Short mmCIF file of C-alpha atoms and ligand atoms in Angstrom, two decimals:
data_model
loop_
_atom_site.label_atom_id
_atom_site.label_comp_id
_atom_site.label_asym_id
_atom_site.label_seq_id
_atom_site.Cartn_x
_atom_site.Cartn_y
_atom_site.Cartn_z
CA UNK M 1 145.48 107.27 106.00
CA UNK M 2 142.03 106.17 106.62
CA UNK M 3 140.32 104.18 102.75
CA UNK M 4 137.68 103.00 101.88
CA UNK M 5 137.96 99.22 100.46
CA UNK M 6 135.19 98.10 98.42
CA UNK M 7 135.16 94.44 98.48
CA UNK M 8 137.37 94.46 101.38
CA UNK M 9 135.96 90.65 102.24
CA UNK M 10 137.19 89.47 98.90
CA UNK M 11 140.05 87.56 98.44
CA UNK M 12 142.50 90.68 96.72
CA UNK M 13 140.39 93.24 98.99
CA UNK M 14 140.89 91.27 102.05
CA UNK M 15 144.40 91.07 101.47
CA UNK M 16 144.81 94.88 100.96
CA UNK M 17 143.12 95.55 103.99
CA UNK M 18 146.30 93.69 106.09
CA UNK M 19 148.32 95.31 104.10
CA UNK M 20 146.78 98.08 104.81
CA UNK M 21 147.11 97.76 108.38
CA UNK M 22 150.64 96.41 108.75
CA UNK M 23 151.88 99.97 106.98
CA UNK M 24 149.70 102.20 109.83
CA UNK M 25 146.91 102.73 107.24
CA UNK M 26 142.97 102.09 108.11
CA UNK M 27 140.75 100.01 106.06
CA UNK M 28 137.18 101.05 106.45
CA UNK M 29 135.44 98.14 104.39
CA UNK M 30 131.84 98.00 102.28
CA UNK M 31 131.06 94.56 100.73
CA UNK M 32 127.38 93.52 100.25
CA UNK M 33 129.24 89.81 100.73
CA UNK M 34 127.53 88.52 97.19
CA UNK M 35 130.67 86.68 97.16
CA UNK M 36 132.76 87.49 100.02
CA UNK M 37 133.86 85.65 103.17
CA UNK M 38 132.36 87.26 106.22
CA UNK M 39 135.66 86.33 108.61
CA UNK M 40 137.92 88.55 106.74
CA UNK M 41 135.94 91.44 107.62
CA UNK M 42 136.42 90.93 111.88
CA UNK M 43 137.98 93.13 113.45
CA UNK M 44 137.60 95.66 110.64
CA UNK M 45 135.42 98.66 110.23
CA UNK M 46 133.03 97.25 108.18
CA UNK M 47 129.61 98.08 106.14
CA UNK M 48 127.46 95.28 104.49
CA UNK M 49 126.19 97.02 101.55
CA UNK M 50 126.33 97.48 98.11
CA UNK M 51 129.24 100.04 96.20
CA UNK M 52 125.76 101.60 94.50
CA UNK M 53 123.86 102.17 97.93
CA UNK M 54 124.36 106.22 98.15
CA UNK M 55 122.25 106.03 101.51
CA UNK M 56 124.53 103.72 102.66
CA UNK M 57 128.26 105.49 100.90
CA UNK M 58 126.46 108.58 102.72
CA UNK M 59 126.37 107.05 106.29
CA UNK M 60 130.38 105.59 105.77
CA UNK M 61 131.99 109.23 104.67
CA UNK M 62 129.75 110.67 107.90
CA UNK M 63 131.11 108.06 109.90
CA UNK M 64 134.61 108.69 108.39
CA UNK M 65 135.25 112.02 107.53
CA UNK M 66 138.61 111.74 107.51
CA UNK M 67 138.70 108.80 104.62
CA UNK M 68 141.05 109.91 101.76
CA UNK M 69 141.09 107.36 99.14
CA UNK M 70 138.84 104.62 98.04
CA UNK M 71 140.82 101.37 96.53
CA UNK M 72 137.71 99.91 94.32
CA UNK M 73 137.75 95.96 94.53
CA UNK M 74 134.07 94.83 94.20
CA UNK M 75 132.53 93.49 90.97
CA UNK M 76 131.70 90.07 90.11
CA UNK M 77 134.81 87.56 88.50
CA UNK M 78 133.88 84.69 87.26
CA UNK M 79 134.83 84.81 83.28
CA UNK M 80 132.38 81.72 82.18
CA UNK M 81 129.52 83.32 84.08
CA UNK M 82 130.09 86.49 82.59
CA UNK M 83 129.69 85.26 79.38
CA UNK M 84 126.09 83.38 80.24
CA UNK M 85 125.21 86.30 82.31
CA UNK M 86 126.35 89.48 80.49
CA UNK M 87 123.62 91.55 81.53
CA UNK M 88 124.53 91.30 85.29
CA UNK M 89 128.16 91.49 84.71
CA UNK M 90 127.22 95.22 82.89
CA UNK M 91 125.42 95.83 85.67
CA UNK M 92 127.13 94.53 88.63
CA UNK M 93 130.51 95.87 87.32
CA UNK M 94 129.88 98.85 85.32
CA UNK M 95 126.73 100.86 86.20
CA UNK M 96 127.26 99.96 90.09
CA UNK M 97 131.07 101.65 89.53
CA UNK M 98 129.70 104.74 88.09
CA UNK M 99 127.21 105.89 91.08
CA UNK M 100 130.52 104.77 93.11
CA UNK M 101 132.61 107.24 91.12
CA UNK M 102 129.71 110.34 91.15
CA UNK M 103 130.04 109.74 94.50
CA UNK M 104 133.29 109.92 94.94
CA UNK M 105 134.35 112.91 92.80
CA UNK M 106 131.33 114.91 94.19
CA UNK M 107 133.69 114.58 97.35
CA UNK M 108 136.95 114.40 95.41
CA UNK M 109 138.21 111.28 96.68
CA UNK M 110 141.40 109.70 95.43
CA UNK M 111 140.34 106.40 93.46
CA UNK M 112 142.84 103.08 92.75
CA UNK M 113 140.66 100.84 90.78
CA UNK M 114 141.44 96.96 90.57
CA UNK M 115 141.51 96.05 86.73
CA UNK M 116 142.79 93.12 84.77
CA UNK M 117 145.59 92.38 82.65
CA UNK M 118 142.75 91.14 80.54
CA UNK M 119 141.93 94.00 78.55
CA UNK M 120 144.95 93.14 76.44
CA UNK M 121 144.32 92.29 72.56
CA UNK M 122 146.45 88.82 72.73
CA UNK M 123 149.74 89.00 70.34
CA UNK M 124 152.39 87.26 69.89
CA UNK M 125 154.76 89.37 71.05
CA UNK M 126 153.87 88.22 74.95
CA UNK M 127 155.04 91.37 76.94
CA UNK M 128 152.71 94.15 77.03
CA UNK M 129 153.07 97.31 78.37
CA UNK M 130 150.25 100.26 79.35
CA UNK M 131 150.14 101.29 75.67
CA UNK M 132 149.68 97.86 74.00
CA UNK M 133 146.50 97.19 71.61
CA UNK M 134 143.39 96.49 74.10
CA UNK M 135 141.05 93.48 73.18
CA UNK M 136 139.34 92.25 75.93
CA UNK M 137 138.14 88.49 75.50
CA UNK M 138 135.01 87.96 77.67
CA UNK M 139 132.25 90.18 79.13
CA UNK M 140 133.85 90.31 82.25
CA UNK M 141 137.34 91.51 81.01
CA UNK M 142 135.34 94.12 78.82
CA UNK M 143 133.28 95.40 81.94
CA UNK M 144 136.68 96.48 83.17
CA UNK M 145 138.15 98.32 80.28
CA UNK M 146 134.48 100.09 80.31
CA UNK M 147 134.80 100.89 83.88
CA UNK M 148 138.34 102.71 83.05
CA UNK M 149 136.91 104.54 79.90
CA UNK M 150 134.21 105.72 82.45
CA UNK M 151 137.03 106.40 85.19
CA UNK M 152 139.57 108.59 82.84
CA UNK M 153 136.29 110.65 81.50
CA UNK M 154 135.32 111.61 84.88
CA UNK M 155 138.68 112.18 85.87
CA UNK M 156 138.74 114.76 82.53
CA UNK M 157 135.60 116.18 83.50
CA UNK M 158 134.77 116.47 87.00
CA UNK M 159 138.50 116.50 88.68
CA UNK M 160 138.66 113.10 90.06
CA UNK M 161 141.44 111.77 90.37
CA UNK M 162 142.39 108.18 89.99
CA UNK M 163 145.12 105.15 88.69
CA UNK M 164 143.71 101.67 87.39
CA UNK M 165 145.97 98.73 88.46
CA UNK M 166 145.83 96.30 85.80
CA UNK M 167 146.69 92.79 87.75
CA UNK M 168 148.09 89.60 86.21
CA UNK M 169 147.80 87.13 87.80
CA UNK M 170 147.53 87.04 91.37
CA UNK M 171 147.94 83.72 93.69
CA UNK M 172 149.04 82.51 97.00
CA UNK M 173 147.54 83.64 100.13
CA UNK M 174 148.81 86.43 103.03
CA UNK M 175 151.78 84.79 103.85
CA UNK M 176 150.40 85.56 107.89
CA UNK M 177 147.48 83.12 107.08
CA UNK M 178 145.05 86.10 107.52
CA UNK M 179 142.54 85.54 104.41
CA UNK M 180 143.63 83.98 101.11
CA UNK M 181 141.48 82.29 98.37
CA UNK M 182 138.54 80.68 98.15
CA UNK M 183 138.39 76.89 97.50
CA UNK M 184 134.83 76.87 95.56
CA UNK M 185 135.36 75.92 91.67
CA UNK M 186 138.46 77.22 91.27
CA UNK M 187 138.95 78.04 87.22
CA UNK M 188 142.52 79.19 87.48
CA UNK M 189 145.49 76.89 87.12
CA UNK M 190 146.76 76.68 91.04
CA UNK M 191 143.00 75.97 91.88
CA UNK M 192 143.38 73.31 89.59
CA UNK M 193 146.20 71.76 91.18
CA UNK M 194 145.40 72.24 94.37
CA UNK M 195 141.87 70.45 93.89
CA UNK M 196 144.07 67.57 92.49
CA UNK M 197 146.51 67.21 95.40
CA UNK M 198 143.32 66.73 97.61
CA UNK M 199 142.04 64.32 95.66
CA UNK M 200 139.38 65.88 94.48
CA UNK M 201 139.85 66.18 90.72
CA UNK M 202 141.81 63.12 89.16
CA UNK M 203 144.04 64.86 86.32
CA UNK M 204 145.33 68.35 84.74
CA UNK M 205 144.22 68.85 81.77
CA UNK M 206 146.94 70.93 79.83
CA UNK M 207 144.55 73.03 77.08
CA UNK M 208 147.12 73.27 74.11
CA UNK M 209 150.40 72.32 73.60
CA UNK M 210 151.12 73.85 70.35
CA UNK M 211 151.25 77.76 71.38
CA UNK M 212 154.16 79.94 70.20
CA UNK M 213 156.15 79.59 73.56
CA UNK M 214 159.33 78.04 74.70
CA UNK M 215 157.52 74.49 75.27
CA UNK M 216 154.27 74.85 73.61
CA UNK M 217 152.26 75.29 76.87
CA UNK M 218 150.53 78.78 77.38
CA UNK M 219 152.33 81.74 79.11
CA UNK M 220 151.21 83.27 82.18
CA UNK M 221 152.53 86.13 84.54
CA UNK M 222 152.39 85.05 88.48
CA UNK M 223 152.45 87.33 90.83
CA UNK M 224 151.79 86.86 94.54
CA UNK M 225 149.09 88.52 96.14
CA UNK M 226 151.05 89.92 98.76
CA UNK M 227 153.15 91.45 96.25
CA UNK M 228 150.03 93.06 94.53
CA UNK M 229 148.89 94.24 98.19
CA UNK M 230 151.68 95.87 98.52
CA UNK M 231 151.52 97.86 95.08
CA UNK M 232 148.73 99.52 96.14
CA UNK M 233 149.71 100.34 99.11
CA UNK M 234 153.03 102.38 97.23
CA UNK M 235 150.06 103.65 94.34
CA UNK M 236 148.25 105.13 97.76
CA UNK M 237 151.39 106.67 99.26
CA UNK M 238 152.76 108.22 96.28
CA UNK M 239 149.31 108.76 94.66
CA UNK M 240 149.58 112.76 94.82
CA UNK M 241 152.92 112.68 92.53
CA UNK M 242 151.43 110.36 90.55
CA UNK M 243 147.85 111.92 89.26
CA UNK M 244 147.99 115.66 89.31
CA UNK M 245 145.70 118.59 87.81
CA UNK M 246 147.12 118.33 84.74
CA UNK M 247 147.59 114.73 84.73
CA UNK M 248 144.58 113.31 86.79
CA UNK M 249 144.39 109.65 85.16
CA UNK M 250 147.19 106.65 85.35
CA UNK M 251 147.21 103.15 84.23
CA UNK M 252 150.37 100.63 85.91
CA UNK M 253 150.28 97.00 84.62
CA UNK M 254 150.76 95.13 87.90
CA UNK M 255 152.99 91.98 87.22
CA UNK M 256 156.42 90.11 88.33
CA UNK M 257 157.52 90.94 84.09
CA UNK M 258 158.74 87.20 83.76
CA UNK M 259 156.51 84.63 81.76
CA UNK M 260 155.71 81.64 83.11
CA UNK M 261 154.70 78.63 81.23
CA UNK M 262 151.79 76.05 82.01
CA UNK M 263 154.21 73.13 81.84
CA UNK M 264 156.79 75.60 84.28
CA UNK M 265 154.17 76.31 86.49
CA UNK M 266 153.01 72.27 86.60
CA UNK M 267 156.55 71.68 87.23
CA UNK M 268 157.07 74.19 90.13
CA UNK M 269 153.37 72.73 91.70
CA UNK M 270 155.49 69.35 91.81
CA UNK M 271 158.26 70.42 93.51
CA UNK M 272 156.74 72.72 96.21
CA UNK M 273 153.78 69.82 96.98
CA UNK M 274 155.88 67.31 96.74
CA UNK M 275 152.66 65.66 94.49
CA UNK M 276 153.43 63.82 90.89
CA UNK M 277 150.19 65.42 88.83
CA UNK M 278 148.91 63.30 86.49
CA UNK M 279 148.52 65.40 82.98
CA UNK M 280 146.81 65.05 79.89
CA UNK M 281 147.26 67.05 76.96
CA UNK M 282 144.70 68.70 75.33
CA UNK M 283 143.44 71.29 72.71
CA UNK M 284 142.82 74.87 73.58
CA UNK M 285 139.02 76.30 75.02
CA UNK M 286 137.55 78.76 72.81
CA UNK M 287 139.03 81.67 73.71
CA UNK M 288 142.17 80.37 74.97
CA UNK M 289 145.05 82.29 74.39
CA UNK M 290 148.77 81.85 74.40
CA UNK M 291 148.88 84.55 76.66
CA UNK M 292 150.76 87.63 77.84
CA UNK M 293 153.34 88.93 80.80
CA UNK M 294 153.60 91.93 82.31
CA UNK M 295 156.26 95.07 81.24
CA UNK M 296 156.59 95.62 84.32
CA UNK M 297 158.55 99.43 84.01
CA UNK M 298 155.84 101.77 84.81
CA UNK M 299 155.43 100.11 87.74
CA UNK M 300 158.83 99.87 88.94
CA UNK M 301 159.58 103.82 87.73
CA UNK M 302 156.34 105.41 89.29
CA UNK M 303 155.80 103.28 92.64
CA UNK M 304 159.04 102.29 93.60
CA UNK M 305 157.88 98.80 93.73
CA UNK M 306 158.99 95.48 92.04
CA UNK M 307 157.67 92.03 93.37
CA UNK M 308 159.44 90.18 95.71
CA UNK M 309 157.71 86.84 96.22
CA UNK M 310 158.54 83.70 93.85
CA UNK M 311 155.86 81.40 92.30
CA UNK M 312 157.45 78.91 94.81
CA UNK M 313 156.40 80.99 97.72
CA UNK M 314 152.89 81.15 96.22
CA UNK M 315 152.35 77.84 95.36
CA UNK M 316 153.59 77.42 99.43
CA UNK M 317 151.44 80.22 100.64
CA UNK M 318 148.38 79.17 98.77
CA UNK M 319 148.92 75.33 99.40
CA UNK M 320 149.41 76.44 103.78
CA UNK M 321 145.61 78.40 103.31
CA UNK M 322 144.17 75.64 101.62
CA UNK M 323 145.20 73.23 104.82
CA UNK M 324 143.88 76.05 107.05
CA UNK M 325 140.27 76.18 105.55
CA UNK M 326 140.21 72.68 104.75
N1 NAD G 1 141.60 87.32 91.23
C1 NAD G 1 142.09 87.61 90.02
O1 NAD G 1 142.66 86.73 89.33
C2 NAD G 1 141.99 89.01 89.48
C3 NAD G 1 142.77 89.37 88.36
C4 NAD G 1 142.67 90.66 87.85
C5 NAD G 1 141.81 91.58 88.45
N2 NAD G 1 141.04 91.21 89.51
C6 NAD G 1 140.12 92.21 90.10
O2 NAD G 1 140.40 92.32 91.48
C7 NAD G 1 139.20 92.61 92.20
C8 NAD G 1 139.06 91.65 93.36
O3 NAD G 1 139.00 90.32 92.85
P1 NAD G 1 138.96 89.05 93.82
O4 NAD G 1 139.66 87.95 93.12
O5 NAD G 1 139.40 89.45 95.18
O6 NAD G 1 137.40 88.72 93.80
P2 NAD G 1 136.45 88.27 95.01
O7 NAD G 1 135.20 87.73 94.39
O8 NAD G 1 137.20 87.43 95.97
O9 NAD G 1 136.12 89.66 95.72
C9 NAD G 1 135.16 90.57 95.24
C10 NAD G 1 134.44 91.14 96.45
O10 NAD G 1 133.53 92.17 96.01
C11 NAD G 1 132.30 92.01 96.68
N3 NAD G 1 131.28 92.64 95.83
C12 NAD G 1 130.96 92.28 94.56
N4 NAD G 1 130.01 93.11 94.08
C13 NAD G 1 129.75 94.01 95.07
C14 NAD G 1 128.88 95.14 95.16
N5 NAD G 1 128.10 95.51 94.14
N6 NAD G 1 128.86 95.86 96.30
C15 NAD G 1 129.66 95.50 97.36
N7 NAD G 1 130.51 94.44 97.32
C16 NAD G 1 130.54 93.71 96.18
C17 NAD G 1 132.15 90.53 96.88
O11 NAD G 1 131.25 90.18 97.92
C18 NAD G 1 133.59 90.10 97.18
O12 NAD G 1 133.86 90.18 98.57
C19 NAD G 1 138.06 92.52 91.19
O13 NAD G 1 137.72 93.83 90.81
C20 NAD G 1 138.67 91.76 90.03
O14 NAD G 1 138.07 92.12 88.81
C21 NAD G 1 141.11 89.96 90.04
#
């Protein structure tokens, strides 16, 4: 099948695209590169432009008449920006989507959109499945639960049809060394690490050791990206079972279903690097959370799919890219 990945040079769009490829698929890629790396894009079909350039959407489904599905990376990431910038997060994210999605259900194109397990309302029961509370924390996470609203009301109206992925969260790199993560700022915890094993950060600063989990430390749900890669390329194949006529719209939380704590995950960092991390305990950001794993059952049931990778292999994976780019 021949689809259309927007944001196909990111780091979770790049990685689709092999995935793509290594199950006889063809990734046609747009990416106006605001934040994506250029190499992950050779050898692809690709299109420098923006999701909300119709001229440009216009001149791809000419190209590529036979393209069947789009899988709908691109938006801006970055939670602390999205709460200085909201404006452009709205509009980057959410308005940008929309002229995407006219688009595509003027031509009744099959849509996987790439959303975030941070939509979630935080409880303290820690598993959540498709039906639990929403309360989306930041700008960002709340561009993505707006983009879905938007997604299951054109699905009801105009006959798209379409199934939002909501991702944990992802690390490691293609375990072939094809694209994996960028090293600028990382925010999220194996960034972290990884900027202290070079040497370039001296300690890890643990925010909150009081949370209602096994050992205090907040909870998290790893899964690899190659796992995730994978998902959608099952959400793709079995897509037409999936959304129907009646039932155009699906949501599938995207996660290994096991909890992971920060003090686990320090631990596992250790043994994989081979590194002692120097830690310091601290209290929680604003906004922290003790956070939330994935139910994992929809998943399983409807794509035929449960992770494979360990946090071991990701840690591995992502500590193998970071020598490559480095
Ligand atoms: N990485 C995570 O932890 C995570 C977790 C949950 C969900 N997600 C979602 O997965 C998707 C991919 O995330 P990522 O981590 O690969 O991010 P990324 O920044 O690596 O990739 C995003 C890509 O989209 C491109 N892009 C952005 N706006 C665009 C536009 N208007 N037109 C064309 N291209 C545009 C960028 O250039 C970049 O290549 C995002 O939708 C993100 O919200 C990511």
């Amino acid at each position: 099948m021949k689809v259309l990945v927007t944001g196909g040079a990111g780091y979770i769009g790049s990685t689709i695209c092999s995935a793509l490829e290594d199950n006889k698929h063809i990734p046609v890629i747009i990416d106006s590169l605001v934040t994506g790396n250029k190499t992950f894009t050779e050898r692809r079909i690709f299109y420098k432009a923006d999701i909300s350039d119709s001229k440009a959407l216009k001149k791809i489904f000419s190209d590529h008449k036979d393209i069947e599905a789009i899988i709908h990376c691109a938006a801006l990431v970055t939670v602390p920006e999205s709460v200085k910038k909201p404006y452009l997060y709205y509009h980057e994210n959410v308005s940008k989507s929309l002229e995407l999605f006219k688009f595509a259900s003027d031509s009744k194109i099959r849509i996987i959109f790439s959303s975030t397990a941070a939509v979630y309302k935080s409880s303290k029961d820690q598993m959540v499945t498709e039906d639990s509370p929403l309360g989306p924390d930041s700008p960002y996470a709340r561009t993505k639960i707006a983009i879905e609203m938007a997604l299951q009301d054109f699905c009801n109206a105009y006959g798209t049809k379409a199934i939002s992925l909501r991702y944990f969260n992802p690390i490691g790199a293609d375990p072939k060394m094809r694209s994996g993560p960028s090293a600028d700022a990382p925010t999220h915890i194996l960034g972290k690490l990884l900027s202290i094993f070079d040497g370039k950060e001296s300690a890890f600063r643990i925010a909150g050791i009081d949370w209602p989990t096994r050992d205090g430390t907040a909870i998290r749900d790893y899964i690899h990206v190659w796992d995730l890669a994978e998902a959608h390329i099952k959400a793709l194949e079995s897509f037409d079972h999936l959304v129907t006529d009646g039932n155009p719209y699906s949501v599938i939380n995207l996660g290994s279903g096991q909890g992971t704590t920060v003090l686990e995950f320090l631990e596992a960092f250790e043994e994989v690097s081979g590194a002692e991390i120097t830690r310091n305990d601290s209290s929680p950001r604003p906004g922290d959370t003790a956070g939330a794993y994935a139910n994992g059952d929809k998943a399983w049931d409807n794509l035929g799919w449960k992770p494979r990778m360990s946090i071991e292999q990701g840690i591995a994976d992502a500590i193998k890219w970071n020598r490559k780019v480095s």
